[in-house]
Structures are given as structure tokens and as C-alpha cells.
Coordinates of C-alpha atoms and ligand atoms in Angstrom, one line a residue:
M1 CA 219.4 199.9 276.8
T2 CA 222.3 198.0 278.4
A3 CA 224.2 199.9 280.7
L4 CA 228.2 200.0 281.1
L5 CA 229.7 197.9 283.8
P6 CA 233.1 197.4 284.8
R7 CA 233.7 193.4 285.6
P8 CA 232.1 192.7 288.6
S9 CA 234.9 193.0 291.3
I10 CA 235.6 197.1 290.7
L11 CA 232.8 197.9 292.3
T12 CA 233.6 196.1 295.0
I13 CA 236.4 198.4 295.6
Q14 CA 236.5 201.2 298.3
P15 CA 238.8 204.1 296.9
Y16 CA 242.1 204.6 298.5
I17 CA 241.6 207.5 300.8
G18 CA 245.2 209.6 301.7
G19 CA 245.8 211.2 304.1
E20 CA 244.2 214.9 303.7
S21 CA 246.4 217.9 303.2
K22 CA 244.2 221.4 303.6
L23 CA 242.0 222.5 306.5
P24 CA 239.2 225.4 305.3
G25 CA 240.3 228.1 307.5
V26 CA 243.7 227.3 308.6
N27 CA 246.5 229.6 307.4
R28 CA 249.1 226.6 309.0
I29 CA 249.0 223.0 308.4
I30 CA 251.5 220.2 309.8
K31 CA 250.6 216.8 307.5
L32 CA 251.6 214.1 309.8
S33 CA 248.7 211.5 307.5
S34 CA 250.7 210.4 305.1
N35 CA 254.3 209.3 306.2
E36 CA 256.4 211.3 304.7
G37 CA 259.9 211.8 307.0
A38 CA 260.3 215.1 309.1
F39 CA 262.9 216.7 306.6
G40 CA 261.2 217.4 303.9
V41 CA 263.1 216.7 300.5
P42 CA 266.8 216.2 300.6
P43 CA 268.6 219.0 298.7
G44 CA 270.8 216.8 296.5
A45 CA 267.5 215.4 295.6
Q46 CA 266.1 218.9 294.5
T47 CA 268.9 220.0 292.7
A48 CA 269.0 216.6 290.6
Y49 CA 265.2 216.9 289.8
L50 CA 265.4 220.5 288.1
A51 CA 268.4 220.1 286.6
Q52 CA 266.3 218.0 284.4
A53 CA 264.2 221.2 283.6
A54 CA 265.6 221.7 280.5
E55 CA 265.4 218.3 279.3
L56 CA 261.7 217.5 279.8
H57 CA 261.5 217.0 275.9
R58 CA 263.6 214.0 276.1
Y59 CA 262.2 210.8 276.9
P60 CA 263.2 209.1 279.8
D61 CA 265.8 206.1 280.3
G62 CA 263.0 203.5 279.7
S63 CA 265.3 200.2 281.9
A64 CA 266.7 203.2 284.6
K65 CA 269.9 201.7 284.4
A66 CA 271.4 204.7 286.5
L67 CA 268.9 204.4 289.6
R68 CA 268.9 200.9 289.5
E69 CA 272.9 200.7 289.5
A70 CA 272.6 203.1 292.3
I71 CA 270.1 201.8 294.5
G72 CA 271.9 198.3 294.1
A73 CA 275.3 200.3 295.0
R74 CA 273.2 201.9 297.8
F75 CA 271.7 198.5 299.2
G76 CA 274.4 196.0 297.8
L77 CA 271.9 194.3 295.3
D78 CA 272.1 192.9 291.6
P79 CA 270.5 196.0 289.5
A80 CA 269.9 193.1 286.9
R81 CA 267.4 192.4 289.8
I82 CA 266.1 195.4 290.1
V83 CA 262.8 197.4 288.4
C84 CA 261.8 200.5 289.1
G85 CA 257.8 201.5 289.4
N86 CA 255.8 204.8 289.2
G87 CA 256.1 204.2 293.2
S88 CA 256.1 200.4 294.3
D89 CA 252.0 200.8 294.5
E90 CA 252.4 200.0 290.5
I91 CA 255.1 196.9 290.4
I92 CA 252.3 196.1 293.6
G93 CA 250.1 196.0 290.9
A94 CA 251.7 194.6 288.2
L95 CA 252.5 192.0 290.1
I96 CA 249.2 191.3 291.3
L97 CA 248.0 191.4 287.6
A98 CA 251.0 189.2 286.2
Y99 CA 250.3 186.5 289.0
G100 CA 246.7 186.6 290.3
G101 CA 243.4 187.6 288.8
E102 CA 240.5 186.0 288.0
G103 CA 240.6 182.3 290.2
T104 CA 243.0 183.1 291.9
D105 CA 243.4 183.8 296.2
L106 CA 245.5 187.0 297.7
V107 CA 246.2 186.5 301.4
M108 CA 246.9 189.5 303.7
S109 CA 247.1 190.3 306.5
A110 CA 243.7 191.5 308.3
H111 CA 245.0 195.3 309.0
G112 CA 247.7 194.8 306.3
F113 CA 248.2 197.6 303.7
V114 CA 245.2 198.8 302.0
M115 CA 247.0 198.8 298.7
Y116 CA 246.6 194.9 298.4
D117 CA 243.2 194.7 298.6
I118 CA 242.3 197.0 296.5
A119 CA 244.9 195.6 293.5
G120 CA 244.0 192.1 294.5
R121 CA 240.4 193.3 293.3
F122 CA 241.1 194.7 290.6
A123 CA 242.8 192.2 289.5
G124 CA 240.1 190.1 290.3
C125 CA 241.4 188.1 292.5
Q126 CA 239.9 186.8 295.9
V127 CA 240.9 188.9 298.7
V128 CA 241.0 186.9 302.7
K129 CA 242.1 189.0 305.3
V130 CA 243.8 187.1 308.1
P131 CA 242.9 188.0 311.8
E132 CA 246.0 189.3 313.7
R133 CA 247.1 188.5 317.1
G134 CA 247.2 192.1 318.9
L135 CA 247.9 193.9 315.9
M136 CA 250.7 191.3 314.7
A137 CA 250.6 189.4 311.7
D138 CA 249.8 185.5 312.7
I139 CA 252.1 183.5 310.1
D140 CA 250.3 180.7 311.2
A141 CA 246.6 181.8 310.9
M142 CA 248.1 183.2 306.4
L143 CA 249.3 179.9 306.6
A144 CA 246.3 178.6 307.2
A145 CA 244.7 180.8 305.2
V146 CA 245.9 179.3 301.7
G147 CA 244.2 176.9 299.7
P148 CA 245.1 175.4 296.4
R149 CA 243.7 178.7 294.8
T150 CA 245.9 181.0 296.1
K151 CA 248.9 182.3 294.6
L152 CA 250.2 185.6 295.9
V153 CA 251.1 186.5 299.5
F154 CA 251.6 189.8 300.6
L155 CA 252.9 191.0 303.7
A156 CA 254.0 194.4 304.4
N157 CA 256.8 194.5 307.6
P158 CA 257.0 196.7 309.3
N159 CA 253.8 197.2 308.6
N160 CA 251.2 200.2 307.7
P161 CA 249.5 201.4 310.4
T162 CA 250.2 199.2 312.4
G163 CA 253.7 199.4 312.9
S164 CA 254.3 196.1 314.0
L165 CA 257.1 194.2 313.0
V166 CA 257.4 190.1 311.7
P167 CA 260.9 189.0 312.6
A168 CA 263.0 187.8 310.0
A169 CA 262.8 183.9 311.4
E170 CA 258.8 184.4 311.0
V171 CA 259.2 185.6 307.4
T172 CA 261.4 183.1 306.4
R173 CA 259.0 180.4 308.1
L174 CA 256.3 181.8 306.1
R175 CA 258.1 181.4 303.0
A176 CA 259.0 178.0 303.9
G177 CA 255.1 176.8 304.5
L178 CA 254.2 178.1 300.8
R179 CA 254.3 176.0 297.7
D180 CA 256.7 176.8 295.3
D181 CA 253.9 178.3 292.9
I182 CA 252.7 180.9 295.8
L183 CA 254.2 184.9 295.0
L184 CA 255.7 185.9 298.6
V185 CA 255.7 190.0 298.3
L186 CA 257.6 191.9 301.3
D187 CA 256.7 194.6 301.2
A188 CA 258.8 196.9 303.5
A189 CA 258.3 200.6 302.6
Y190 CA 259.7 201.5 306.0
A191 CA 262.6 199.1 306.0
E192 CA 265.2 201.8 306.5
Y193 CA 263.4 203.0 310.0
V194 CA 264.2 199.4 311.4
T195 CA 266.7 199.2 314.3
R196 CA 265.7 196.4 315.9
P197 CA 268.0 193.0 314.9
D198 CA 266.2 190.5 314.1
Y199 CA 265.0 191.8 311.3
D200 CA 265.6 190.8 307.4
P201 CA 264.0 193.5 304.7
G202 CA 263.7 190.4 302.2
H203 CA 267.3 190.7 300.5
G204 CA 267.9 187.0 301.8
L205 CA 264.9 185.8 301.2
V206 CA 265.3 187.1 297.7
E207 CA 268.0 185.2 297.3
A208 CA 267.4 182.2 298.4
G209 CA 264.6 180.8 296.5
T210 CA 262.7 181.8 293.2
N211 CA 259.4 183.3 293.9
T212 CA 259.9 185.7 296.9
V213 CA 260.1 189.7 296.1
M214 CA 260.6 192.9 297.9
T215 CA 259.3 196.0 297.0
R216 CA 260.5 199.3 298.8
T217 CA 259.8 203.0 297.8
F218 CA 261.5 206.5 297.5
S219 CA 257.9 207.8 299.5
K220 CA 259.0 207.4 302.9
V221 CA 262.7 208.4 304.7
F222 CA 263.9 209.4 301.1
G223 CA 261.1 212.2 301.4
L224 CA 260.2 211.8 297.8
G225 CA 257.0 211.2 297.4
G226 CA 255.3 213.6 295.5
V227 CA 257.7 212.2 292.1
R228 CA 256.5 208.9 293.1
L229 CA 258.9 205.8 292.3
G230 CA 259.6 202.7 294.5
W231 CA 261.2 199.5 293.3
A232 CA 261.4 195.9 293.7
Y233 CA 264.2 193.7 293.8
A234 CA 262.8 189.9 292.7
P235 CA 264.2 187.0 290.9
A236 CA 265.1 186.7 287.2
H237 CA 262.1 185.3 286.0
V238 CA 260.0 188.1 287.9
I239 CA 262.2 190.4 287.1
D240 CA 261.7 189.6 283.1
I241 CA 258.0 189.2 283.6
L242 CA 257.8 192.8 285.6
N243 CA 259.4 194.4 282.8
R244 CA 257.0 193.0 280.5
V245 CA 253.5 194.1 281.8
R246 CA 254.6 197.7 283.0
G247 CA 254.8 200.7 280.9
P248 CA 257.7 201.1 278.8
F249 CA 258.4 204.6 280.0
N250 CA 257.2 204.5 283.5
V251 CA 259.4 206.1 285.6
N252 CA 260.0 209.8 284.7
A253 CA 263.0 211.8 284.1
P254 CA 262.9 214.3 286.6
A255 CA 262.3 211.0 289.5
M256 CA 264.7 208.8 288.5
A257 CA 267.1 211.7 288.9
A258 CA 265.5 213.0 292.3
G259 CA 266.3 209.4 293.3
I260 CA 269.5 208.9 292.5
G261 CA 269.9 213.1 294.3
A262 CA 268.7 211.5 297.7
L263 CA 270.6 207.4 297.3
A264 CA 273.8 210.5 297.5
E265 CA 272.2 212.4 300.4
A266 CA 275.4 212.1 302.7
G267 CA 273.9 211.7 305.8
W268 CA 270.1 211.8 305.3
V269 CA 269.0 208.3 306.8
E270 CA 271.2 208.2 309.2
K271 CA 270.1 211.8 310.3
S272 CA 266.4 210.8 309.6
I273 CA 267.1 207.0 311.3
A274 CA 267.9 208.7 314.4
H275 CA 265.8 211.5 315.0
N276 CA 262.8 209.1 314.2
G277 CA 263.7 206.7 316.5
E278 CA 264.0 210.0 319.4
W279 CA 260.6 211.7 319.2
R280 CA 259.4 207.9 318.7
D281 CA 259.9 206.7 322.0
K282 CA 259.2 210.3 323.2
V283 CA 256.4 210.5 321.5
T284 CA 255.1 207.3 322.6
A285 CA 255.8 208.1 326.3
A286 CA 253.6 211.1 325.9
I287 CA 250.6 209.4 324.7
H288 CA 250.8 207.0 327.5
A289 CA 251.8 209.2 330.2
L290 CA 247.9 210.3 329.0
G291 CA 246.4 207.8 329.1
I292 CA 246.0 207.2 325.7
G293 CA 247.2 203.6 323.9
V294 CA 249.6 203.8 321.3
H295 CA 251.1 200.6 319.7
P296 CA 254.5 199.7 319.8
S297 CA 256.5 201.0 316.1
E298 CA 258.7 200.3 314.3
G299 CA 258.0 203.0 311.1
N300 CA 257.8 207.1 311.3
F301 CA 254.1 206.6 312.2
L302 CA 252.4 205.5 315.6
L303 CA 249.4 204.2 315.6
V304 CA 247.3 205.9 318.9
D305 CA 244.4 203.4 320.7
F306 CA 241.4 205.8 321.3
G307 CA 239.3 203.0 323.1
T308 CA 236.2 204.0 320.8
P309 CA 235.5 205.7 316.9
E310 CA 233.8 208.2 319.1
R311 CA 236.6 209.4 320.9
A312 CA 239.0 208.4 318.4
K313 CA 236.9 210.8 316.4
A314 CA 236.5 213.7 319.2
A315 CA 240.2 213.6 319.3
D316 CA 240.4 214.2 315.9
A317 CA 238.3 217.2 315.2
V318 CA 241.2 219.4 318.4
L319 CA 244.1 218.0 315.8
K320 CA 242.6 219.7 313.2
S321 CA 241.1 222.6 315.0
R322 CA 245.1 223.2 316.1
G323 CA 245.9 222.4 312.3
L324 CA 247.4 218.7 312.2
I325 CA 246.4 216.1 309.9
V326 CA 246.5 213.3 311.1
R327 CA 245.0 209.6 309.3
A328 CA 241.3 208.3 310.1
M329 CA 241.6 204.3 310.0
G330 CA 238.1 203.4 309.0
S331 CA 239.6 201.5 305.9
Y332 CA 241.7 199.3 308.2
S333 CA 238.8 198.6 310.4
L334 CA 240.5 200.3 313.2
P335 CA 238.3 203.0 313.6
H336 CA 238.8 203.8 317.0
C337 CA 243.2 204.7 315.8
L338 CA 244.1 207.5 314.4
R339 CA 248.0 207.2 312.5
M340 CA 250.2 210.0 313.5
T341 CA 253.7 210.3 311.6
I342 CA 256.7 211.5 313.2
G343 CA 257.1 215.0 312.0
N344 CA 260.4 217.3 312.9
A345 CA 260.8 218.0 316.6
E346 CA 258.5 221.4 316.9
E347 CA 255.6 219.1 314.7
C348 CA 256.2 216.3 317.4
G349 CA 255.8 219.2 320.5
L350 CA 252.9 220.3 319.0
L351 CA 251.4 216.9 318.3
V352 CA 251.7 216.7 321.7
D353 CA 250.6 219.6 323.3
A354 CA 247.3 219.2 321.3
L355 CA 247.4 215.5 322.5
T356 CA 246.8 216.9 326.3
A357 CA 244.4 219.4 325.0
F358 CA 241.9 216.9 324.1
T359 CA 242.4 214.8 327.1
R360 CA 241.7 217.7 329.7
G361 CA 238.7 218.3 327.3
G362 CA 239.8 219.6 324.1
Ligands
PLP1 C1 253.8 204.4 301.8 C2 253.5 202.7 301.5 C3 253.9 202.3 300.4 C4 254.5 203.2 299.0 O1 254.2 203.4 298.2 P1 254.7 204.5 296.7 O2 253.5 203.9 296.0 O3 255.6 204.3 296.8 O4 254.8 205.9 297.4 C5 253.9 201.0 300.0 N1 253.5 199.8 301.1 C6 253.3 199.9 302.5 C7 253.0 199.4 303.4 C8 253.2 201.7 302.5 O5 253.2 202.3 303.7

């Protein structure tokens, strides 16, 4: 008997653990585990999505033209250099399969977004995880980790789950230190939330060269995680490659309609940023006041440090007993931490109440 087996690298993959959404015996769930945005679905996106119901027998526009034009208009980018995907995860995977694979290295920071690790191993890459400094990507160490086999470097900026941001000048220095045959992927899933002036989600570097790609998503500030919609801005030759390897109808019609609707929702992003800034600060201050560690974050989430895995688990249990679901961080080698999404005002209040109860013994 010869057993059926996948390529050896596949068995080294730890399956992605998504944010939980149910708790047995708890009626009201407050889901703060997947950074989905505080305000639900933009109403215009919902209307546009529903309007597609009578057209579901039609194939979608495989070129996603209307959506690319809406994205281009919104962000001041050339629609010809945008590719849309079934979530940005799909694009990340396609880039890795197209440019990496067996015999190549993929470089990422130690606590970088876990999908780079999963998709890298799937493709057969050696995934090189570079130690960080104070939970911040260390650019010098990343450059030092680059070897002759390196084909891909990934940087989530801001990073999930740490919330840390690499200033534009440092990202430019990273690119300048990489060989021209290395693709730098800047994952700006949380770009809209950043208010710091020393930030560039990646537009500048994409346009300045031939080997940098920026990925973005509708899953966070635009409140559309359920439809799976993301996009990349890339040099023309990379767009050509992505268009060869992606599924011909990789983005479905309701998703495209919802995305266009979300972009058209007046004031949505502004309202979300204002809310996030206010409550990120308030919750951070409240957690500090409880004597619990919390990392500065440029995203819509906080990485809360309980010191030990046991204490993080105990806090998680108290939160769960009150219906609050946050994200355990074992798969990011941060088992002493929990990641908590900034929800609406009521949810933030309940989160602080629960953490207060935890510090008082549950
Ligand atoms: C949420 C997230 C994504 C998102 O993905 P989609 O596949 O577009 O939902 C990508 N990168 C990071 C860092 C994220 O946190």
C-alpha cells in the first residue's frame, strides 16, 4: 500500500484559527475577535448587495472594471494597476505561488500576519521569521535575513496583531536594501485607520519601482469581511502575472456591488476613524489604569499583554463568561497576549467592565 500524501511542506502548516463567533449558553455575543469594524455593514453596501439577488444567474465581470474604477477614483490610483481578489488573502497567496515556491525564501517579521506563513508553506517556500524589537518589525534584521534564495518579503503595516507601524522612511529603506529581483509586499489592511503623518500605505513605493506591491482589503474599515473582497496595487508586469494566475471570476458579483456601495458611503471612513481614535485611546487608558500592559496600536485593535499565558487564559475565560470574544494569540507566539477589536461605544464599555472584573478576581 502506498499512502496518498501531499507535498511535505503542506504538513508543516498549522491551520488558520479564525476569530470565534459563538459561545455555548451565551445569548448575546460581542465579537471583538476579527477586527471587523465597529459599525457593521455600510448601508449603501447592503442595498447594493441585495440588488444583485435577481442577477445571480449571470457571471460576474471577470475584470472587475467598475470596482477597480471606483477604487482608483477613491484612492487616486490607476485602475489598470489594480487587481481585485476574493479577499486580500487570495492575492497574497497568488503572489507567493507566482514568485516564490520550492527553493525560495519568504522573509517576514516574527509576529507578522500569519497568512504569509501559511501561504508560504503551501507554495513550498522556506518561511524565514525575523525577530522583532519591542514587537516592531526590525528592518535591519529583516535585511540581514535576506539571502540568495529570497524572493519575497512581506510587511503588514500597520501589523496585525501587534498594531505597530513602520514609518514611511523605514519602509523606503527596506525597499532600497532589497535586490531588484525580490518582491516586497506591503499589506495595508488597516491603512484607513492610521492617522500618523509619517505613514505611506505603499502607493509611493509601488509607483517608484517595479517590484513592490500594496494589498488592501474591504474586510476591516469597510465592514465587508463576509463577502471576501480585497485588492492589490502593483506595477504593470505584476498585474499581468496576477491576471494570468487568478480565477477568471475570482470576485463574485454581489461582493463587487457591495464594495462599490461601501466606497460610495458618504462619511463612513471618517466616522470610523474618529470613533476608532477616540475609543482606542479610552480603552488603552482604562487598561493601563488596571495595571495591564497594552501595546500602542495604529489599527482598530489592541494587543493586550497579561504577562503570562495562564493569566491571558484566565482573562479570556472572564471575558467569555460575559459574552465577549477576543482573539487568543498562541498562533502568533504571543500566548501571554489577547487581541481585542475596538467595537462600538457600548462594546468598549463592556470590555473595560469585564477586564476590571478580571483584575478583581473574576
Ligand atoms: C484582516 C487582514 C487581512 C485580510 O484580509 P482579507 O482576506 O481581505 O479579508 C490581510 N492582512 C492583514 C494584516 C489583516 O489583518
